[in-house]
mmCIF file of C-alpha atoms in Angstrom:
data_model
loop_
_atom_site.group_PDB
_atom_site.id
_atom_site.type_symbol
_atom_site.label_atom_id
_atom_site.label_comp_id
_atom_site.label_asym_id
_atom_site.label_seq_id
_atom_site.Cartn_x
_atom_site.Cartn_y
_atom_site.Cartn_z
ATOM 1 C CA UNK A 1 11.613 -5.943 5.224
ATOM 2 C CA UNK A 2 8.012 -7.167 5.211
ATOM 3 C CA UNK A 3 5.443 -4.568 6.209
ATOM 4 C CA UNK A 4 3.910 -6.847 8.813
ATOM 5 C CA UNK A 5 7.071 -8.632 9.947
ATOM 6 C CA UNK A 6 6.155 -11.925 8.318
ATOM 7 C CA UNK A 7 8.870 -14.147 6.867
ATOM 8 C CA UNK A 8 9.189 -14.344 3.106
ATOM 9 C CA UNK A 9 6.825 -16.978 1.692
ATOM 10 C CA UNK A 10 7.787 -20.296 0.189
ATOM 11 C CA UNK A 11 5.911 -22.051 -2.632
ATOM 12 C CA UNK A 12 3.289 -24.370 -1.184
ATOM 13 C CA UNK A 13 1.468 -25.920 -4.140
ATOM 14 C CA UNK A 14 2.945 -28.606 -6.377
ATOM 15 C CA UNK A 15 2.644 -26.264 -9.349
ATOM 16 C CA UNK A 16 4.460 -23.385 -7.661
ATOM 17 C CA UNK A 17 7.190 -25.704 -6.397
ATOM 18 C CA UNK A 18 7.745 -27.079 -9.898
ATOM 19 C CA UNK A 19 7.906 -23.532 -11.279
ATOM 20 C CA UNK A 20 10.493 -22.457 -8.706
ATOM 21 C CA UNK A 21 12.543 -25.627 -9.220
ATOM 22 C CA UNK A 22 12.549 -25.203 -12.994
ATOM 23 C CA UNK A 23 10.845 -28.574 -13.454
ATOM 24 C CA UNK A 24 9.211 -27.905 -16.816
ATOM 25 C CA UNK A 25 7.992 -31.472 -17.291
ATOM 26 C CA UNK A 26 6.073 -31.380 -14.016
ATOM 27 C CA UNK A 27 4.695 -27.918 -14.787
ATOM 28 C CA UNK A 28 3.354 -29.199 -18.117
ATOM 29 C CA UNK A 29 1.871 -32.308 -16.513
ATOM 30 C CA UNK A 30 0.156 -30.331 -13.764
ATOM 31 C CA UNK A 31 -1.256 -27.800 -16.207
ATOM 32 C CA UNK A 32 -2.836 -30.681 -18.102
ATOM 33 C CA UNK A 33 -4.496 -31.932 -14.919
ATOM 34 C CA UNK A 34 -5.474 -28.733 -13.117
ATOM 35 C CA UNK A 35 -8.596 -26.725 -13.796
ATOM 36 C CA UNK A 36 -8.416 -22.997 -14.369
ATOM 37 C CA UNK A 37 -9.866 -22.439 -10.901
ATOM 38 C CA UNK A 38 -7.075 -24.541 -9.388
ATOM 39 C CA UNK A 39 -4.420 -22.496 -11.187
ATOM 40 C CA UNK A 40 -5.927 -19.117 -10.376
ATOM 41 C CA UNK A 41 -6.480 -19.935 -6.709
ATOM 42 C CA UNK A 42 -3.156 -21.117 -5.199
ATOM 43 C CA UNK A 43 -4.911 -22.395 -2.068
ATOM 44 C CA UNK A 44 -8.099 -24.298 -1.397
ATOM 45 C CA UNK A 45 -10.739 -21.604 -1.018
ATOM 46 C CA UNK A 46 -14.112 -22.331 0.563
ATOM 47 C CA UNK A 47 -15.305 -18.797 -0.210
ATOM 48 C CA UNK A 48 -15.336 -17.682 3.415
ATOM 49 C CA UNK A 49 -13.602 -14.536 4.618
ATOM 50 C CA UNK A 50 -10.578 -16.210 6.198
ATOM 51 C CA UNK A 51 -9.798 -18.153 3.036
ATOM 52 C CA UNK A 52 -10.216 -15.091 0.826
ATOM 53 C CA UNK A 53 -7.920 -13.077 3.090
ATOM 54 C CA UNK A 54 -5.356 -15.874 2.806
ATOM 55 C CA UNK A 55 -5.658 -15.821 -0.980
ATOM 56 C CA UNK A 56 -5.047 -12.063 -0.965
ATOM 57 C CA UNK A 57 -1.595 -12.718 0.521
ATOM 58 C CA UNK A 58 -0.753 -15.738 -1.644
ATOM 59 C CA UNK A 59 1.687 -15.851 -4.521
ATOM 60 C CA UNK A 60 0.238 -17.493 -7.607
ATOM 61 C CA UNK A 61 2.347 -19.757 -9.800
ATOM 62 C CA UNK A 62 2.642 -16.843 -12.235
ATOM 63 C CA UNK A 63 4.100 -14.605 -9.520
ATOM 64 C CA UNK A 64 6.591 -17.327 -8.611
ATOM 65 C CA UNK A 65 7.574 -17.702 -12.273
ATOM 66 C CA UNK A 66 8.225 -13.962 -12.474
ATOM 67 C CA UNK A 67 10.154 -13.995 -9.195
ATOM 68 C CA UNK A 68 12.604 -16.691 -10.275
ATOM 69 C CA UNK A 69 12.745 -15.664 -13.930
ATOM 70 C CA UNK A 70 11.297 -18.913 -15.257
ATOM 71 C CA UNK A 71 10.441 -17.803 -18.790
ATOM 72 C CA UNK A 72 9.210 -21.200 -19.972
ATOM 73 C CA UNK A 73 6.838 -21.580 -17.028
ATOM 74 C CA UNK A 74 5.587 -18.030 -17.549
ATOM 75 C CA UNK A 75 4.715 -18.827 -21.157
ATOM 76 C CA UNK A 76 3.062 -22.120 -20.249
ATOM 77 C CA UNK A 77 0.925 -20.418 -17.603
ATOM 78 C CA UNK A 78 -0.098 -17.575 -19.916
ATOM 79 C CA UNK A 79 -1.005 -19.999 -22.686
ATOM 80 C CA UNK A 80 -3.032 -22.125 -20.284
ATOM 81 C CA UNK A 81 -5.041 -19.375 -18.637
ATOM 82 C CA UNK A 82 -5.793 -17.441 -21.815
ATOM 83 C CA UNK A 83 -6.732 -20.548 -23.793
ATOM 84 C CA UNK A 84 -9.095 -21.848 -21.124
ATOM 85 C CA UNK A 85 -10.466 -18.673 -19.552
ATOM 86 C CA UNK A 86 -13.703 -19.010 -21.496
ATOM 87 C CA UNK A 87 -13.781 -22.759 -22.050
ATOM 88 C CA UNK A 88 -16.113 -25.244 -20.424
ATOM 89 C CA UNK A 89 -13.343 -26.343 -18.048
ATOM 90 C CA UNK A 90 -13.992 -23.294 -15.903
ATOM 91 C CA UNK A 91 -16.756 -23.640 -13.322
ATOM 92 C CA UNK A 92 -20.121 -23.997 -15.056
ATOM 93 C CA UNK A 93 -21.513 -21.346 -12.712
ATOM 94 C CA UNK A 94 -19.110 -18.738 -14.081
ATOM 95 C CA UNK A 95 -20.441 -16.515 -16.870
ATOM 96 C CA UNK A 96 -18.319 -15.218 -19.741
ATOM 97 C CA UNK A 97 -18.213 -11.781 -18.117
ATOM 98 C CA UNK A 98 -17.215 -13.277 -14.777
ATOM 99 C CA UNK A 99 -14.509 -15.288 -16.538
ATOM 100 C CA UNK A 100 -13.057 -12.051 -17.909
ATOM 101 C CA UNK A 101 -13.008 -10.533 -14.440
ATOM 102 C CA UNK A 102 -11.459 -13.698 -13.015
ATOM 103 C CA UNK A 103 -8.725 -13.685 -15.656
ATOM 104 C CA UNK A 104 -7.976 -10.005 -15.099
ATOM 105 C CA UNK A 105 -7.778 -10.467 -11.332
ATOM 106 C CA UNK A 106 -5.313 -13.331 -11.813
ATOM 107 C CA UNK A 107 -3.121 -11.393 -14.248
ATOM 108 C CA UNK A 108 -2.820 -8.481 -11.801
ATOM 109 C CA UNK A 109 -3.099 -10.500 -8.596
ATOM 110 C CA UNK A 110 -1.281 -8.884 -5.685
ATOM 111 C CA UNK A 111 0.485 -11.592 -3.712
ATOM 112 C CA UNK A 112 2.885 -11.334 -0.771
ATOM 113 C CA UNK A 113 3.143 -7.676 0.355
ATOM 114 C CA UNK A 114 0.848 -6.757 -2.514
ATOM 115 C CA UNK A 115 3.416 -7.436 -5.239
ATOM 116 C CA UNK A 116 2.216 -8.457 -8.699
ATOM 117 C CA UNK A 117 4.042 -10.635 -11.212
ATOM 118 C CA UNK A 118 5.255 -7.444 -12.900
ATOM 119 C CA UNK A 119 6.589 -6.130 -9.592
ATOM 120 C CA UNK A 120 8.521 -9.341 -8.961
ATOM 121 C CA UNK A 121 10.011 -9.514 -12.431
ATOM 122 C CA UNK A 122 11.028 -5.847 -12.288
ATOM 123 C CA UNK A 123 12.607 -6.259 -8.856
ATOM 124 C CA UNK A 124 14.751 -9.150 -10.073
ATOM 125 C CA UNK A 125 15.622 -7.530 -13.389
ATOM 126 C CA UNK A 126 13.971 -10.287 -15.411
ATOM 127 C CA UNK A 127 13.386 -8.132 -18.481
ATOM 128 C CA UNK A 128 12.711 -11.169 -20.663
ATOM 129 C CA UNK A 129 9.839 -12.169 -18.381
ATOM 130 C CA UNK A 130 8.472 -8.629 -18.479
ATOM 131 C CA UNK A 131 8.592 -8.728 -22.275
ATOM 132 C CA UNK A 132 6.519 -11.899 -22.277
ATOM 133 C CA UNK A 133 4.031 -10.596 -19.712
ATOM 134 C CA UNK A 134 3.494 -7.343 -21.576
ATOM 135 C CA UNK A 135 3.399 -8.787 -25.068
ATOM 136 C CA UNK A 136 0.655 -10.630 -26.907
ATOM 137 C CA UNK A 137 3.025 -13.219 -28.337
ATOM 138 C CA UNK A 138 1.696 -16.241 -26.451
ATOM 139 C CA UNK A 139 0.658 -18.838 -28.995
ATOM 140 C CA UNK A 140 -3.078 -19.044 -29.561
ATOM 141 C CA UNK A 141 -3.717 -16.028 -27.364
ATOM 142 C CA UNK A 142 -6.353 -13.726 -28.817
ATOM 143 C CA UNK A 143 -6.201 -11.408 -25.811
ATOM 144 C CA UNK A 144 -3.679 -8.585 -25.785
ATOM 145 C CA UNK A 145 -1.626 -9.153 -22.662
ATOM 146 C CA UNK A 146 -0.322 -5.597 -22.914
ATOM 147 C CA UNK A 147 -3.846 -4.396 -22.169
ATOM 148 C CA UNK A 148 -4.308 -6.775 -19.247
ATOM 149 C CA UNK A 149 -1.167 -6.360 -17.178
ATOM 150 C CA UNK A 150 -1.114 -3.096 -15.208
ATOM 151 C CA UNK A 151 2.428 -1.752 -15.533
ATOM 152 C CA UNK A 152 1.776 0.929 -12.902
ATOM 153 C CA UNK A 153 0.184 -1.218 -10.192
ATOM 154 C CA UNK A 154 2.177 -0.871 -6.923
ATOM 155 C CA UNK A 155 2.648 -3.122 -3.922
ATOM 156 C CA UNK A 156 1.492 -2.330 -0.390
ATOM 157 C CA UNK A 157 4.327 0.184 0.053
ATOM 158 C CA UNK A 158 3.271 1.961 -3.137
ATOM 159 C CA UNK A 159 6.427 0.686 -4.798
ATOM 160 C CA UNK A 160 5.739 0.375 -8.514
ATOM 161 C CA UNK A 161 7.568 -1.903 -10.964
ATOM 162 C CA UNK A 162 9.641 1.121 -12.019
ATOM 163 C CA UNK A 163 10.606 1.810 -8.388
ATOM 164 C CA UNK A 164 11.819 -1.768 -8.025
ATOM 165 C CA UNK A 165 13.821 -1.784 -11.252
ATOM 166 C CA UNK A 166 15.482 1.544 -10.432
ATOM 167 C CA UNK A 167 16.198 0.779 -6.772
ATOM 168 C CA UNK A 168 17.675 -2.613 -7.648
ATOM 169 C CA UNK A 169 19.855 -1.007 -10.364
ATOM 170 C CA UNK A 170 18.466 -2.732 -13.440
ATOM 171 C CA UNK A 171 18.861 -0.100 -16.199
ATOM 172 C CA UNK A 172 17.756 -2.426 -19.011
ATOM 173 C CA UNK A 173 14.585 -3.172 -17.088
ATOM 174 C CA UNK A 174 14.027 0.520 -16.370
ATOM 175 C CA UNK A 175 14.425 1.306 -20.061
ATOM 176 C CA UNK A 176 12.022 -1.439 -21.099
ATOM 177 C CA UNK A 177 9.377 -0.369 -18.588
ATOM 178 C CA UNK A 178 9.591 3.261 -19.681
ATOM 179 C CA UNK A 179 9.235 2.294 -23.336
ATOM 180 C CA UNK A 180 6.104 0.330 -22.489
ATOM 181 C CA UNK A 181 4.175 2.946 -20.575
ATOM 182 C CA UNK A 182 5.585 2.965 -17.048
ATOM 183 C CA UNK A 183 4.972 6.358 -15.428
ATOM 184 C CA UNK A 184 8.259 7.957 -14.223
ATOM 185 C CA UNK A 185 6.314 10.329 -11.944
ATOM 186 C CA UNK A 186 4.749 7.646 -9.713
ATOM 187 C CA UNK A 187 5.333 8.104 -5.981
ATOM 188 C CA UNK A 188 5.964 5.534 -3.257
ATOM 189 C CA UNK A 189 4.553 5.886 0.254
ATOM 190 C CA UNK A 190 7.396 8.260 1.163
ATOM 191 C CA UNK A 191 6.638 10.497 -1.789
ATOM 192 C CA UNK A 192 9.653 9.446 -3.847
ATOM 193 C CA UNK A 193 9.770 8.983 -7.593
ATOM 194 C CA UNK A 194 11.822 6.084 -9.011
ATOM 195 C CA UNK A 195 14.477 8.692 -9.925
ATOM 196 C CA UNK A 196 14.757 9.709 -6.267
ATOM 197 C CA UNK A 197 14.987 6.116 -5.090
ATOM 198 C CA UNK A 198 18.020 4.876 -7.024
ATOM 199 C CA UNK A 199 21.797 5.219 -6.885
ATOM 200 C CA UNK A 200 22.195 3.799 -10.400
ATOM 201 C CA UNK A 201 23.544 6.528 -12.693
ATOM 202 C CA UNK A 202 22.228 4.899 -15.865
ATOM 203 C CA UNK A 203 18.801 4.468 -14.281
ATOM 204 C CA UNK A 204 18.815 8.118 -13.208
ATOM 205 C CA UNK A 205 19.688 9.238 -16.723
ATOM 206 C CA UNK A 206 16.894 7.186 -18.267
ATOM 207 C CA UNK A 207 14.356 8.433 -15.747
ATOM 208 C CA UNK A 208 15.416 12.060 -16.053
ATOM 209 C CA UNK A 209 15.039 11.867 -19.814
ATOM 210 C CA UNK A 210 11.569 10.363 -19.443
ATOM 211 C CA UNK A 211 10.544 13.109 -17.008
ATOM 212 C CA UNK A 212 11.480 15.983 -19.328
#
């Protein structure tokens, strides 16, 4: 149930729609055409407060890829943004340091209800997507993705990726998250650990072992 009673979002940009529909050809074509700014900002932002507030609640194409488990689109997006983060295709007014900040904010962008790409992948049990997000295996990527993605960043309800994986009964996802630095002691807004928020016996066992 959304915190503010809003209906679940639908993809609005051509890129996000192609990602959700599994249209790899269109995703590739759009990534060739779009600038990094266009990919990072899923809406047209005029840099005023209303637009920025809207962006804060928007799902990026990367979040949509994680939500639907589109591994190919996830890889294409990671390759695109890491390859071009410091190229001359980004706005000429953006310094190298600002480009780093921009990239980091995109990687950990909190979309609808504050959920990141990691949150969405964990909720759906898309362990293969999590592996790609948290690895540095993207071709040509000199940046360690494992250092960029925040595995313990929660949504607006303070539900962390580990909470989602445990609550939704995805033991393989729980195990993967724990092996890659997820904190089993994190608390949601009701003060519950992931162990206290699951009815999955295998998940409980994994979490109990990690908490010893």
